[in-house]
Backbone as a chain_set.jsonl record, in Angstrom:
{"seq": "MKKYVSVNDNGLFELDYKKAKADGIEEELLKGQLDYFNFINNSINNGELTADKNLNIISNNKNQISYYATSGHWYSCGGGLNTDVSYHWWGYSRYACDCETQRMSSDFNSVAAVGAGITVVAAYFGAVPAIPPGLSSAYFWLLASRLDANNHGRGVYVEMTWALVFDITPQ", "coords": {"N": [[-5.409, -5.044, 28.599], [-6.015, -6.229, 26.272], [-4.422, -5.574, 24.041], [-2.327, -7.331, 24.15], [-3.29, -9.757, 23.513], [-4.033, -12.402, 21.277], [-5.215, -14.484, 18.54], [-3.94, -17.428, 17.383], [-2.717, -19.112, 14.341], [-3.744, -21.63, 14.598], [-6.121, -21.229, 15.765], [-6.18, -20.742, 18.483], [-6.048, -19.051, 21.642], [-3.559, -16.67, 22.539], [-1.166, -15.077, 24.652], [0.881, -12.313, 24.808], [3.063, -12.543, 26.866], [5.633, -11.704, 27.709], [5.894, -9.081, 26.615], [3.691, -7.84, 27.83], [4.42, -8.071, 30.515], [6.777, -6.577, 30.481], [5.646, -4.113, 29.995], [4.568, -3.544, 32.405], [2.348, -4.94, 33.427], [0.843, -6.725, 36.026], [2.19, -9.749, 37.331], [0.537, -11.687, 38.549], [-1.978, -11.135, 37.431], [-1.411, -11.673, 34.753], [-0.822, -14.422, 34.887], [-3.308, -15.405, 35.725], [-4.843, -14.723, 33.463], [-3.588, -16.369, 31.575], [-4.279, -18.881, 32.65], [-7.039, -18.8, 32.235], [-7.052, -18.695, 29.425], [-5.978, -21.221, 28.921], [-8.119, -22.797, 29.75], [-10.152, -21.915, 27.913], [-8.849, -22.52, 25.466], [-8.669, -25.292, 25.682], [-11.376, -25.945, 25.439], [-11.711, -25.091, 22.822], [-9.979, -26.842, 21.481], [-11.393, -29.172, 21.979], [-13.527, -28.852, 20.34], [-15.773, -27.516, 21.212], [-15.862, -24.751, 21.262], [-15.062, -22.001, 19.06], [-12.591, -19.761, 17.933], [-11.945, -16.553, 16.458], [-9.771, -14.384, 14.482], [-10.423, -11.832, 15.303], [-10.816, -12.012, 17.959], [-13.241, -13.024, 18.729], [-15.453, -15.392, 20.176], [-17.098, -18.319, 19.423], [-19.754, -20.402, 20.252], [-20.01, -23.811, 19.628], [-21.874, -25.529, 20.414], [-25.015, -25.643, 20.076], [-27.25, -26.269, 21.606], [-26.943, -25.599, 24.281], [-28.348, -24.801, 26.741], [-28.422, -23.137, 29.769], [-28.494, -24.761, 32.941], [-30.039, -23.486, 34.86], [-31.606, -21.847, 33.338], [-34.702, -20.388, 32.386], [-36.812, -22.682, 31.771], [-35.905, -23.065, 29.176], [-36.867, -20.991, 27.648], [-36.558, -18.116, 25.646], [-37.635, -15.611, 26.082], [-39.321, -14.533, 28.927], [-41.421, -14.292, 31.873], [-42.608, -11.827, 31.511], [-40.769, -9.916, 30.771], [-37.631, -8.99, 29.363], [-34.66, -10.565, 28.043], [-33.416, -13.855, 27.786], [-30.402, -15.577, 27.645], [-27.922, -18.027, 26.697], [-24.651, -18.477, 28.123], [-22.183, -16.3, 26.877], [-18.952, -16.503, 25.636], [-15.916, -14.708, 26.068], [-12.684, -13.223, 25.388], [-11.934, -12.118, 27.761], [-13.678, -13.089, 29.675], [-17.019, -13.826, 30.605], [-20.439, -13.399, 29.479], [-23.961, -12.732, 29.754], [-27.472, -12.474, 29.089], [-30.156, -12.03, 31.292], [-33.478, -12.609, 32.003], [-36.219, -11.023, 33.809], [-37.305, -12.947, 35.688], [-35.195, -14.836, 35.76], [-33.125, -13.211, 36.679], [-34.079, -12.588, 39.248], [-34.039, -15.168, 40.315], [-31.287, -15.747, 40.206], [-30.292, -13.747, 41.927], [-31.512, -14.504, 44.336], [-30.292, -17.02, 44.703], [-27.577, -16.217, 44.955], [-27.757, -14.663, 47.27], [-28.424, -16.685, 49.069], [-26.073, -18.145, 48.926], [-24.352, -16.289, 50.043], [-25.166, -16.488, 52.633], [-24.53, -19.136, 53.314], [-22.065, -19.739, 52.171], [-21.156, -21.345, 49.899], [-20.34, -20.65, 47.356], [-18.888, -20.684, 44.718], [-19.751, -22.748, 43.114], [-22.343, -21.988, 42.419], [-21.83, -19.662, 40.927], [-20.488, -20.826, 38.773], [-22.598, -22.336, 37.744], [-24.225, -20.399, 36.576], [-22.543, -19.0, 34.826], [-20.839, -20.719, 33.513], [-17.957, -22.9, 33.646], [-15.547, -21.874, 35.994], [-12.351, -21.224, 35.697], [-10.173, -20.151, 37.173], [-10.087, -19.509, 40.427], [-10.344, -16.736, 42.34], [-8.469, -15.991, 45.281], [-9.827, -15.567, 48.596], [-12.56, -15.049, 48.263], [-15.583, -14.079, 49.66], [-18.578, -14.207, 51.689], [-19.481, -11.627, 51.471], [-18.866, -10.838, 48.851], [-20.718, -12.351, 47.334], [-23.093, -11.359, 48.366], [-22.871, -8.707, 47.466], [-22.933, -9.123, 44.679], [-25.541, -10.182, 44.392], [-27.018, -7.961, 45.325], [-26.42, -6.043, 43.363], [-27.56, -7.228, 41.125], [-30.273, -7.087, 41.871], [-30.568, -4.282, 42.103], [-30.283, -3.421, 39.48], [-32.241, -4.678, 38.051], [-35.094, -3.896, 36.616], [-37.595, -5.021, 36.313], [-37.254, -5.973, 33.788], [-35.051, -7.518, 33.509], [-31.464, -8.199, 33.321], [-28.17, -7.457, 31.985], [-25.283, -9.229, 32.277], [-21.845, -8.977, 32.706], [-18.938, -10.716, 33.271], [-15.689, -11.009, 34.355], [-12.939, -13.346, 34.007], [-11.735, -13.24, 36.43], [-13.785, -12.81, 38.131], [-14.684, -10.214, 38.42], [-17.286, -7.954, 37.935], [-19.868, -6.467, 35.838], [-23.027, -5.136, 35.801], [-25.869, -4.386, 34.011], [-29.042, -2.798, 33.389], [-31.615, -4.337, 31.316]], "CA": [[-4.701, -6.279, 28.33], [-6.404, -6.688, 24.94], [-3.35, -5.407, 23.051], [-1.385, -8.447, 24.291], [-4.044, -10.973, 23.226], [-4.233, -12.723, 19.864], [-5.581, -15.864, 18.203], [-2.916, -17.905, 16.442], [-3.198, -19.769, 13.124], [-4.458, -22.843, 14.999], [-7.389, -20.832, 16.373], [-6.042, -20.757, 19.94], [-5.676, -17.774, 22.239], [-2.196, -16.484, 23.017], [-0.898, -13.854, 25.399], [2.275, -11.873, 24.709], [3.396, -12.445, 28.291], [6.86, -10.912, 27.89], [5.606, -7.671, 26.332], [2.786, -7.358, 28.882], [5.228, -7.966, 31.736], [7.678, -5.438, 30.276], [4.827, -2.902, 30.059], [4.147, -3.317, 33.78], [1.172, -5.7, 33.858], [1.198, -7.573, 37.167], [2.365, -11.166, 37.027], [-0.638, -12.44, 38.995], [-3.002, -10.912, 36.418], [-0.985, -12.403, 33.557], [-0.986, -15.862, 35.148], [-4.745, -15.668, 35.704], [-5.293, -14.681, 32.069], [-3.096, -17.598, 30.945], [-5.123, -19.981, 33.131], [-8.312, -18.71, 31.528], [-6.806, -19.105, 28.045], [-5.849, -22.685, 28.912], [-9.49, -23.299, 29.829], [-10.806, -21.631, 26.633], [-8.164, -23.277, 24.415], [-9.075, -26.685, 25.83], [-12.71, -26.031, 24.843], [-11.515, -24.964, 21.377], [-9.406, -28.12, 21.029], [-12.447, -30.194, 22.072], [-14.562, -28.55, 19.366], [-16.924, -26.869, 21.844], [-15.795, -23.339, 20.932], [-14.188, -21.593, 17.962], [-12.169, -18.361, 18.054], [-11.454, -15.966, 15.213], [-8.672, -13.428, 14.638], [-10.957, -10.637, 15.961], [-10.973, -12.412, 19.363], [-14.602, -13.491, 18.99], [-15.573, -16.811, 20.519], [-18.387, -18.836, 19.001], [-20.086, -21.709, 20.815], [-20.403, -24.799, 18.631], [-22.905, -26.349, 21.046], [-26.215, -24.814, 19.933], [-28.289, -26.655, 22.567], [-26.313, -25.478, 25.581], [-29.145, -23.964, 27.629], [-27.977, -23.223, 31.153], [-29.345, -25.555, 33.827], [-30.954, -22.612, 35.574], [-32.395, -21.011, 32.418], [-36.126, -20.564, 32.629], [-37.495, -23.653, 30.913], [-35.431, -22.975, 27.808], [-37.532, -19.9, 26.938], [-35.7, -16.954, 25.463], [-38.329, -14.508, 26.736], [-40.233, -15.061, 29.932], [-41.699, -13.478, 33.049], [-43.09, -10.512, 31.17], [-39.76, -8.92, 30.414], [-36.209, -9.283, 29.267], [-34.138, -11.628, 27.205], [-32.594, -14.884, 28.425], [-29.478, -16.225, 26.713], [-26.84, -18.837, 27.248], [-23.405, -17.759, 28.367], [-21.303, -15.983, 25.748], [-17.563, -16.463, 26.064], [-15.085, -13.636, 25.542], [-11.293, -13.423, 25.802], [-11.812, -11.58, 29.117], [-14.588, -13.753, 30.613], [-18.325, -14.322, 30.203], [-21.575, -12.492, 29.578], [-25.271, -13.314, 29.451], [-28.69, -11.747, 29.403], [-31.057, -12.763, 32.179], [-34.776, -11.951, 32.104], [-36.629, -10.657, 35.16], [-37.377, -14.147, 36.546], [-33.848, -15.398, 35.916], [-32.371, -12.294, 37.533], [-34.556, -12.81, 40.615], [-33.537, -16.483, 40.741], [-29.852, -15.606, 40.441], [-30.121, -12.945, 43.138], [-31.885, -15.353, 45.474], [-29.236, -18.02, 44.886], [-26.372, -15.574, 45.47], [-28.034, -14.322, 48.667], [-28.302, -17.932, 49.829], [-24.646, -18.446, 48.991], [-23.769, -15.362, 51.013], [-25.511, -16.988, 53.964], [-23.903, -20.419, 53.609], [-20.677, -19.756, 51.716], [-20.823, -22.398, 48.938], [-20.613, -19.84, 46.195], [-18.31, -20.804, 43.394], [-20.586, -23.669, 42.35], [-23.465, -21.228, 41.879], [-21.274, -18.814, 39.867], [-20.236, -21.709, 37.63], [-23.88, -22.734, 37.159], [-24.762, -19.311, 35.771], [-21.596, -18.436, 33.871], [-19.926, -21.717, 32.995], [-16.86, -23.237, 34.54], [-14.669, -20.767, 36.365], [-11.089, -21.933, 35.794], [-9.247, -19.606, 38.167], [-10.865, -18.968, 41.526], [-9.536, -15.795, 43.113], [-8.483, -16.256, 46.721], [-10.478, -14.598, 49.466], [-13.981, -14.786, 48.023], [-16.316, -14.202, 50.912], [-20.018, -14.028, 51.563], [-19.713, -10.236, 51.076], [-18.838, -10.796, 47.391], [-21.971, -12.877, 46.821], [-24.13, -10.398, 48.734], [-22.725, -7.585, 46.547], [-23.414, -9.57, 43.373], [-27.002, -10.246, 44.483], [-27.574, -6.614, 45.467], [-26.305, -5.357, 42.069], [-28.598, -7.811, 40.273], [-31.548, -6.483, 42.294], [-30.569, -2.843, 41.83], [-30.343, -3.164, 38.041], [-33.392, -5.363, 37.468], [-36.267, -3.017, 36.686], [-38.694, -5.783, 35.748], [-36.904, -6.362, 32.415], [-33.859, -8.336, 33.528], [-30.157, -7.546, 33.32], [-27.069, -7.979, 31.192], [-24.168, -9.432, 33.197], [-20.527, -9.243, 32.166], [-18.102, -11.156, 34.379], [-14.356, -11.421, 33.915], [-12.45, -14.613, 34.545], [-11.352, -12.971, 37.822], [-15.06, -12.591, 38.82], [-15.053, -8.794, 38.459], [-18.511, -7.949, 37.138], [-20.632, -5.265, 35.505], [-24.427, -5.526, 35.595], [-26.651, -3.264, 33.504], [-30.436, -3.145, 33.112], [-32.004, -4.564, 29.919]], "C": [[-4.956, -6.743, 26.89], [-5.263, -6.589, 23.925], [-2.307, -6.527, 23.109], [-2.01, -9.786, 23.904], [-4.183, -11.154, 21.719], [-4.73, -14.159, 19.744], [-4.599, -16.308, 17.132], [-3.544, -18.617, 15.246], [-3.931, -21.072, 13.409], [-5.786, -22.522, 15.682], [-7.37, -20.82, 17.886], [-5.598, -19.384, 20.445], [-4.242, -17.799, 22.738], [-2.108, -15.154, 23.738], [0.578, -13.532, 25.232], [2.733, -11.515, 26.127], [4.593, -11.514, 28.509], [6.608, -9.424, 27.672], [4.703, -7.083, 27.423], [3.547, -7.15, 30.185], [6.162, -6.75, 31.638], [6.924, -4.111, 30.366], [4.213, -2.672, 31.439], [2.879, -4.017, 34.232], [1.613, -6.678, 34.952], [1.209, -9.052, 36.793], [1.158, -12.004, 37.432], [-1.786, -12.32, 37.987], [-2.667, -11.689, 35.14], [-1.169, -13.907, 33.736], [-2.465, -16.252, 35.15], [-5.3, -15.674, 34.292], [-4.836, -15.929, 31.324], [-3.911, -18.813, 31.376], [-6.461, -19.985, 32.403], [-8.141, -19.13, 30.068], [-6.611, -20.613, 27.94], [-7.226, -23.336, 28.935], [-10.199, -23.134, 28.48], [-10.173, -22.46, 25.506], [-8.488, -24.765, 24.486], [-10.461, -26.892, 25.213], [-12.646, -25.893, 23.324], [-10.973, -26.275, 20.819], [-10.439, -29.245, 21.05], [-13.589, -29.945, 21.096], [-15.796, -27.875, 19.935], [-17.021, -25.395, 21.474], [-14.888, -23.137, 19.725], [-13.848, -20.125, 18.179], [-11.709, -17.856, 16.699], [-10.393, -14.913, 15.522], [-9.118, -12.119, 15.297], [-11.257, -10.874, 17.44], [-12.408, -12.778, 19.729], [-14.579, -14.977, 19.283], [-16.995, -17.248, 20.192], [-18.586, -20.207, 19.633], [-20.549, -22.622, 19.697], [-21.484, -25.731, 19.161], [-24.186, -25.526, 21.095], [-27.303, -25.135, 20.958], [-27.817, -26.536, 24.0], [-27.082, -24.501, 26.468], [-28.658, -24.209, 29.062], [-28.976, -24.011, 31.99], [-30.406, -24.693, 34.495], [-31.807, -21.747, 34.655], [-33.867, -21.356, 32.547], [-36.776, -21.41, 31.554], [-37.088, -23.564, 29.448], [-36.094, -21.869, 27.007], [-36.583, -18.717, 26.829], [-36.312, -15.727, 26.119], [-39.265, -15.109, 27.763], [-40.491, -14.01, 30.996], [-42.175, -12.072, 32.714], [-42.004, -9.504, 30.854], [-38.362, -9.454, 30.349], [-35.894, -10.492, 28.424], [-33.308, -12.573, 28.062], [-31.676, -15.475, 27.368], [-28.536, -17.142, 27.466], [-25.64, -17.93, 27.501], [-22.698, -17.512, 27.042], [-19.89, -15.871, 26.314], [-16.842, -15.329, 25.356], [-13.657, -13.892, 26.013], [-11.093, -12.994, 27.25], [-12.718, -12.279, 30.135], [-15.889, -14.16, 29.956], [-19.353, -13.192, 30.215], [-22.85, -13.288, 29.321], [-26.367, -12.334, 29.796], [-29.537, -12.637, 30.299], [-32.355, -11.97, 32.301], [-35.084, -11.635, 33.578], [-36.64, -11.862, 36.098], [-35.997, -14.724, 36.823], [-32.995, -14.523, 36.828], [-32.787, -12.473, 38.991], [-34.04, -14.136, 41.169], [-32.051, -16.411, 41.086], [-29.597, -14.851, 41.738], [-30.425, -13.767, 44.385], [-30.794, -16.387, 45.761], [-27.97, -17.395, 45.462], [-26.557, -15.099, 46.908], [-27.935, -15.55, 49.557], [-26.853, -18.314, 50.011], [-23.964, -17.553, 50.014], [-24.022, -15.851, 52.427], [-24.774, -18.274, 54.306], [-22.49, -20.583, 53.094], [-20.283, -20.893, 50.797], [-20.827, -21.852, 47.521], [-20.082, -20.189, 44.845], [-19.101, -21.757, 42.521], [-21.754, -22.941, 41.718], [-22.981, -20.305, 40.764], [-21.056, -19.664, 38.618], [-21.537, -22.138, 36.964], [-24.437, -21.656, 36.239], [-23.837, -18.852, 34.668], [-20.621, -19.439, 33.296], [-18.807, -21.963, 33.988], [-15.985, -22.026, 34.785], [-13.299, -21.372, 36.636], [-10.151, -21.434, 36.878], [-10.056, -18.92, 39.251], [-9.982, -18.005, 42.315], [-9.587, -16.123, 44.601], [-9.279, -15.199, 47.464], [-11.914, -14.258, 49.133], [-14.739, -15.02, 49.322], [-17.794, -14.029, 50.653], [-20.332, -12.594, 51.135], [-19.711, -10.091, 49.553], [-20.189, -11.236, 46.825], [-23.151, -11.983, 47.199], [-24.075, -9.202, 47.784], [-23.258, -7.946, 45.162], [-24.946, -9.609, 43.364], [-27.615, -8.85, 44.554], [-27.49, -5.84, 44.16], [-27.298, -5.927, 41.059], [-29.95, -7.166, 40.588], [-31.632, -5.014, 41.894], [-30.737, -2.532, 40.342], [-31.501, -3.859, 37.342], [-34.623, -4.491, 37.674], [-37.47, -3.71, 36.058], [-38.442, -6.25, 34.322], [-35.661, -7.246, 32.378], [-32.589, -7.506, 33.43], [-29.239, -8.174, 32.28], [-25.872, -8.036, 32.126], [-22.907, -9.715, 32.39], [-19.633, -9.577, 33.352], [-16.758, -11.608, 33.84], [-13.996, -12.76, 34.527], [-12.049, -14.452, 36.013], [-12.568, -12.65, 38.699], [-15.342, -11.123, 39.136], [-16.247, -8.668, 37.523], [-19.04, -6.547, 36.88], [-22.046, -5.74, 35.182], [-25.196, -4.282, 35.167], [-28.08, -3.72, 33.242], [-30.636, -3.461, 31.624], [-32.955, -3.471, 29.491]], "O": [[-4.2, -7.553, 26.353], [-5.153, -7.437, 23.04], [-1.488, -6.649, 22.198], [-1.35, -10.823, 23.957], [-4.419, -10.197, 20.982], [-4.679, -14.94, 20.694], [-4.444, -15.65, 16.103], [-4.767, -18.712, 15.151], [-4.664, -21.568, 12.553], [-6.494, -23.425, 16.126], [-8.425, -20.882, 18.518], [-4.872, -18.659, 19.766], [-3.769, -18.797, 23.282], [-2.873, -14.228, 23.469], [1.433, -14.381, 25.485], [2.778, -10.347, 26.516], [4.567, -10.648, 29.384], [7.062, -8.596, 28.463], [4.927, -5.963, 27.883], [3.335, -6.155, 30.878], [6.312, -5.994, 32.598], [7.497, -3.098, 30.767], [3.439, -1.734, 31.633], [2.374, -3.723, 35.315], [2.625, -7.365, 34.816], [0.358, -9.532, 36.044], [0.795, -12.942, 36.722], [-2.485, -13.298, 37.723], [-3.547, -12.29, 34.525], [-1.628, -14.587, 32.818], [-2.831, -17.308, 34.635], [-6.127, -16.519, 33.948], [-5.593, -16.492, 30.532], [-4.203, -19.683, 30.557], [-6.957, -21.038, 32.002], [-8.987, -19.842, 29.528], [-7.041, -21.219, 26.959], [-7.47, -24.311, 28.225], [-10.778, -24.088, 27.961], [-10.888, -23.037, 24.685], [-8.572, -25.427, 23.452], [-10.698, -27.896, 24.542], [-13.44, -26.509, 22.614], [-11.456, -26.762, 19.797], [-10.372, -30.166, 20.236], [-14.525, -30.742, 21.028], [-16.774, -27.678, 19.214], [-18.119, -24.845, 21.38], [-14.056, -23.987, 19.407], [-14.709, -19.334, 18.563], [-11.162, -18.607, 15.892], [-10.149, -14.591, 16.685], [-8.279, -11.371, 15.798], [-11.878, -10.037, 18.095], [-12.752, -12.836, 20.91], [-13.788, -15.726, 18.71], [-17.966, -16.63, 20.627], [-17.709, -21.067, 19.563], [-21.402, -22.236, 18.898], [-21.955, -26.615, 18.447], [-24.414, -24.791, 22.055], [-28.205, -24.321, 21.152], [-28.255, -27.304, 24.856], [-26.531, -23.488, 26.9], [-28.509, -25.352, 29.494], [-30.182, -23.927, 31.759], [-31.544, -25.128, 34.673], [-32.649, -20.988, 35.135], [-34.22, -22.509, 32.792], [-37.237, -20.89, 30.539], [-37.858, -23.951, 28.569], [-35.907, -21.806, 25.792], [-35.895, -18.361, 27.786], [-35.589, -14.888, 26.657], [-39.935, -16.102, 27.483], [-39.848, -12.961, 31.013], [-42.141, -11.2, 33.582], [-42.307, -8.323, 30.684], [-37.951, -10.268, 31.175], [-36.754, -11.324, 28.136], [-32.585, -12.139, 28.958], [-32.142, -15.841, 26.289], [-28.373, -17.052, 28.683], [-25.64, -16.758, 27.126], [-22.623, -18.398, 26.191], [-19.667, -15.225, 27.338], [-17.119, -15.027, 24.195], [-13.437, -14.684, 26.929], [-10.164, -13.467, 27.904], [-12.546, -12.085, 31.339], [-15.887, -14.764, 28.884], [-19.165, -12.168, 30.872], [-22.815, -14.375, 28.745], [-26.218, -11.482, 30.671], [-29.624, -13.847, 30.089], [-32.334, -10.794, 32.662], [-34.295, -11.95, 34.469], [-36.054, -11.812, 37.179], [-35.664, -15.059, 37.96], [-32.235, -15.03, 37.652], [-31.932, -12.505, 39.877], [-33.653, -14.225, 42.334], [-31.608, -16.936, 42.107], [-28.776, -15.271, 42.554], [-29.683, -13.725, 45.365], [-30.419, -16.603, 46.913], [-27.351, -17.969, 46.358], [-25.607, -15.13, 47.69], [-27.422, -15.471, 50.673], [-26.437, -18.747, 51.086], [-23.099, -18.006, 50.764], [-23.194, -15.654, 53.317], [-24.424, -18.49, 55.467], [-21.778, -21.484, 53.537], [-19.157, -21.379, 50.899], [-21.272, -22.526, 46.592], [-20.798, -19.997, 43.862], [-19.125, -21.593, 41.301], [-22.124, -23.246, 40.584], [-23.66, -20.177, 39.745], [-21.413, -19.245, 37.516], [-21.581, -22.289, 35.743], [-25.058, -21.973, 35.224], [-24.313, -18.351, 33.649], [-19.656, -19.044, 32.643], [-18.725, -21.317, 35.033], [-15.719, -21.246, 33.871], [-13.092, -21.973, 37.69], [-9.401, -22.225, 37.45], [-10.646, -17.865, 39.017], [-8.978, -18.419, 42.896], [-10.64, -16.494, 45.12], [-9.388, -14.061, 47.006], [-12.45, -13.282, 49.656], [-14.553, -16.035, 49.993], [-18.211, -13.739, 49.531], [-21.358, -12.365, 50.493], [-20.483, -9.296, 49.016], [-20.741, -10.578, 45.943], [-24.106, -11.864, 46.431], [-25.119, -8.725, 47.338], [-23.963, -7.149, 44.543], [-25.572, -9.118, 42.425], [-28.628, -8.588, 43.906], [-28.387, -5.053, 43.861], [-27.823, -5.189, 40.225], [-30.677, -6.752, 39.684], [-32.665, -4.562, 41.399], [-31.279, -1.485, 39.988], [-31.716, -3.643, 36.149], [-35.127, -4.37, 38.791], [-38.267, -3.082, 35.362], [-39.318, -6.859, 33.707], [-35.258, -7.683, 31.299], [-32.628, -6.276, 33.452], [-29.495, -9.264, 31.769], [-25.482, -7.022, 32.704], [-22.896, -10.576, 31.51], [-19.572, -8.823, 34.323], [-16.688, -12.482, 32.976], [-14.661, -13.244, 35.444], [-12.027, -15.432, 36.757], [-12.418, -12.267, 39.86], [-16.146, -10.821, 40.017], [-16.225, -9.221, 36.423], [-18.718, -5.589, 37.583], [-22.229, -6.649, 34.373], [-25.185, -3.261, 35.854], [-28.313, -4.883, 32.913], [-29.926, -2.929, 30.771], [-33.412, -3.463, 28.348]]}, "num_chains": 1, "name": "protein.A"}
């Protein structure tokens, strides 16, 4: 989808919807991407974020430590890096140290048991503007299990699209 994405002269994200649609990209995916761009562009208009022509997004709020971050420490628990959420045209990413990864996994396992999940996802990765239908406890169990499987005592790097598709790699 990247070839259809650009940042205009006003510093806002745009999607070449017509070209993407003509090239066979599904309308539901295009609408979800537009919803995410509306969310990101609103943050740009509010001065919270800045985008450049290379599709990089820079946070202008330097003190935006996540509520769940381990006491504001960048390194903790004997291993791994902790960072705030980084925004991308496709979604979010962040590094989570060993302790943070364990905390996240525990929270997602709890969510799987009680089914109140999207609030926990938003706590770790920022607001989630477009909630895909059909999220179930199985999704949150899978997310927790992948965090556990990739945390080797050093934490993980999590990449999550706006559609909540994720990739988790060890640090």
